[in-house]
Amino acid sequence: MSGPSRPLHLRWGAIGLVVAGGAVGTLLRYLLALVVPAWRGMPLGVFVINVTGAFVLGWLLEALTRGGPDQGGRRIARLLVGTGVLGGYTTYSTFAVDTDGLLLTSQFGASALYGLATVIVGAAASVAGVAVGAALARRRAGVR
């Protein structure tokens, strides 16, 4: 007789997927931040990272949801890529530090623009990702 299964967040396999994905996502973020220079004093790399991460996460979760229940390969993809890679890739803590840095150097307009643009464009990117995921699922199903 076995007891109830452990919750997903307490299973070593699930934790390992998130950790491995997080390591990859963090490395990708670091490398992209190195190659995308600041623009007019604003940290463009972190902006690009957060917006692209929001888009990919929206697309991924929509595609996985339309593919069926959260089990098997879909669960592995969600944990490894959605939570792990994209969780390590996106960085709202660095976004907060960068926004604060702009404030500390009296760049109030740039700070407000950077903060608002990151949140608004990031939200729009996630909605666009969901729309792309839905459109691709409809196309695969032969529905227009």
CSV table of C-alpha atoms in Angstrom, one decimal:
chain,number,residue,atom,x,y,z
A,1,MET,CA,0.0,0.0,0.0
A,2,SER,CA,1.5,3.3,-1.0
A,3,GLY,CA,0.5,6.7,0.4
A,4,PRO,CA,-0.6,9.7,-1.7
A,5,SER,CA,2.0,10.9,-4.2
A,6,ARG,CA,4.2,13.9,-3.2
A,7,PRO,CA,3.2,17.3,-4.6
A,8,LEU,CA,5.1,18.2,-7.7
A,9,HIS,CA,7.1,20.9,-6.1
A,10,LEU,CA,8.5,18.3,-3.6
A,11,ARG,CA,9.6,15.7,-6.2
A,12,TRP,CA,13.3,15.6,-6.9
A,13,GLY,CA,12.9,15.0,-10.6
A,14,ALA,CA,10.8,18.1,-11.0
A,15,ILE,CA,13.2,20.2,-8.9
A,16,GLY,CA,16.1,18.9,-11.0
A,17,LEU,CA,14.3,19.9,-14.3
A,18,VAL,CA,13.8,23.5,-12.9
A,19,VAL,CA,17.4,23.7,-11.7
A,20,ALA,CA,18.9,22.5,-14.9
A,21,GLY,CA,16.6,24.8,-17.0
A,22,GLY,CA,17.4,27.7,-14.7
A,23,ALA,CA,21.1,27.2,-15.2
A,24,VAL,CA,20.7,27.4,-19.0
A,25,GLY,CA,18.4,30.4,-18.8
A,26,THR,CA,20.7,32.3,-16.5
A,27,LEU,CA,23.6,31.7,-18.9
A,28,LEU,CA,21.6,32.8,-21.9
A,29,ARG,CA,20.6,36.0,-20.0
A,30,TYR,CA,24.2,36.7,-19.0
A,31,LEU,CA,25.4,36.3,-22.6
A,32,LEU,CA,22.7,38.4,-24.1
A,33,ALA,CA,23.2,41.1,-21.5
A,34,LEU,CA,26.9,41.2,-22.6
A,35,VAL,CA,26.2,41.7,-26.3
A,36,VAL,CA,23.3,44.2,-26.1
A,37,PRO,CA,24.6,47.6,-25.1
A,38,ALA,CA,22.8,50.2,-23.1
A,39,TRP,CA,20.9,52.8,-25.2
A,40,ARG,CA,21.0,56.4,-24.0
A,41,GLY,CA,21.8,55.1,-20.5
A,42,MET,CA,18.9,52.7,-20.4
A,43,PRO,CA,19.7,49.0,-20.0
A,44,LEU,CA,18.4,47.7,-23.3
A,45,GLY,CA,19.6,44.2,-22.8
A,46,VAL,CA,17.5,43.5,-19.7
A,47,PHE,CA,14.5,45.1,-21.5
A,48,VAL,CA,15.0,42.8,-24.5
A,49,ILE,CA,15.5,39.8,-22.2
A,50,ASN,CA,12.3,40.4,-20.2
A,51,VAL,CA,10.1,41.1,-23.3
A,52,THR,CA,11.3,38.1,-25.3
A,53,GLY,CA,11.0,35.9,-22.2
A,54,ALA,CA,7.4,37.1,-21.7
A,55,PHE,CA,6.6,36.3,-25.4
A,56,VAL,CA,8.1,32.9,-25.3
A,57,LEU,CA,6.5,32.0,-22.0
A,58,GLY,CA,3.0,33.1,-23.3
A,59,TRP,CA,3.5,31.0,-26.5
A,60,LEU,CA,4.9,28.0,-24.6
A,61,LEU,CA,2.1,27.8,-22.0
A,62,GLU,CA,-0.6,28.3,-24.6
A,63,ALA,CA,0.9,25.5,-26.8
A,64,LEU,CA,1.2,23.2,-23.8
A,65,THR,CA,-2.3,23.9,-22.6
A,66,ARG,CA,-3.8,23.2,-26.0
A,67,GLY,CA,-1.8,20.0,-26.3
A,68,GLY,CA,-3.5,18.3,-23.4
A,69,PRO,CA,-3.2,17.7,-19.7
A,70,ASP,CA,-0.1,18.8,-17.7
A,71,GLN,CA,1.6,15.4,-17.7
A,72,GLY,CA,4.4,13.5,-19.4
A,73,GLY,CA,6.3,15.5,-22.0
A,74,ARG,CA,4.1,18.6,-21.6
A,75,ARG,CA,4.9,18.7,-17.8
A,76,ILE,CA,8.6,18.2,-18.5
A,77,ALA,CA,8.6,21.0,-21.0
A,78,ARG,CA,6.7,23.3,-18.7
A,79,LEU,CA,9.1,22.7,-15.8
A,80,LEU,CA,12.3,22.6,-17.8
A,81,VAL,CA,11.6,25.4,-20.2
A,82,GLY,CA,8.8,27.5,-18.7
A,83,THR,CA,9.8,27.5,-15.1
A,84,GLY,CA,13.5,26.7,-15.5
A,85,VAL,CA,15.0,28.3,-18.6
A,86,LEU,CA,12.6,31.2,-18.9
A,87,GLY,CA,12.6,31.7,-15.1
A,88,GLY,CA,16.4,32.0,-15.2
A,89,TYR,CA,16.4,34.0,-18.4
A,90,THR,CA,14.0,36.7,-17.4
A,91,THR,CA,15.1,39.0,-14.6
A,92,TYR,CA,12.7,41.4,-12.9
A,93,SER,CA,15.1,41.8,-10.0
A,94,THR,CA,17.7,43.3,-12.3
A,95,PHE,CA,15.0,45.3,-13.9
A,96,ALA,CA,14.2,46.8,-10.5
A,97,VAL,CA,17.9,47.5,-9.7
A,98,ASP,CA,18.4,49.1,-13.1
A,99,THR,CA,15.3,51.3,-12.6
A,100,ASP,CA,16.6,52.3,-9.2
A,101,GLY,CA,20.0,53.1,-10.7
A,102,LEU,CA,18.3,55.5,-13.2
A,103,LEU,CA,16.6,57.2,-10.3
A,104,LEU,CA,19.8,57.4,-8.3
A,105,THR,CA,21.5,59.2,-11.2
A,106,SER,CA,18.5,61.7,-11.4
A,107,GLN,CA,17.3,60.2,-14.7
A,108,PHE,CA,13.7,60.4,-13.7
A,109,GLY,CA,12.2,60.5,-17.2
A,110,ALA,CA,14.3,57.6,-18.3
A,111,SER,CA,13.5,55.6,-15.2
A,112,ALA,CA,9.7,56.1,-15.7
A,113,LEU,CA,10.0,55.3,-19.4
A,114,TYR,CA,12.1,52.2,-18.8
A,115,GLY,CA,9.8,51.0,-16.0
A,116,LEU,CA,6.5,51.6,-17.8
A,117,ALA,CA,7.8,50.3,-21.2
A,118,THR,CA,9.1,47.1,-19.6
A,119,VAL,CA,5.8,46.3,-17.9
A,120,ILE,CA,3.5,47.4,-20.8
A,121,VAL,CA,5.6,45.9,-23.6
A,122,GLY,CA,6.2,42.8,-21.5
A,123,ALA,CA,2.5,42.3,-20.9
A,124,ALA,CA,1.8,42.9,-24.6
A,125,ALA,CA,4.5,40.4,-25.6
A,126,SER,CA,3.0,37.7,-23.3
A,127,VAL,CA,-0.5,38.3,-24.9
A,128,ALA,CA,1.1,38.1,-28.4
A,129,GLY,CA,2.8,34.9,-27.4
A,130,VAL,CA,-0.5,33.4,-26.3
A,131,ALA,CA,-2.1,34.6,-29.6
A,132,VAL,CA,0.8,33.0,-31.6
A,133,GLY,CA,0.4,29.8,-29.7
A,134,ALA,CA,-3.3,29.7,-30.3
A,135,ALA,CA,-2.9,30.5,-34.0
A,136,LEU,CA,-0.3,27.7,-34.5
A,137,ALA,CA,-2.6,25.3,-32.6
A,138,ARG,CA,-5.5,26.2,-34.9
A,139,ARG,CA,-3.3,25.8,-38.0
A,140,ARG,CA,-2.2,22.4,-36.9
A,141,ALA,CA,-5.8,21.4,-36.3
A,142,GLY,CA,-6.8,22.7,-39.7
A,143,VAL,CA,-9.1,25.4,-38.3
A,144,ARG,CA,-8.8,28.9,-39.7
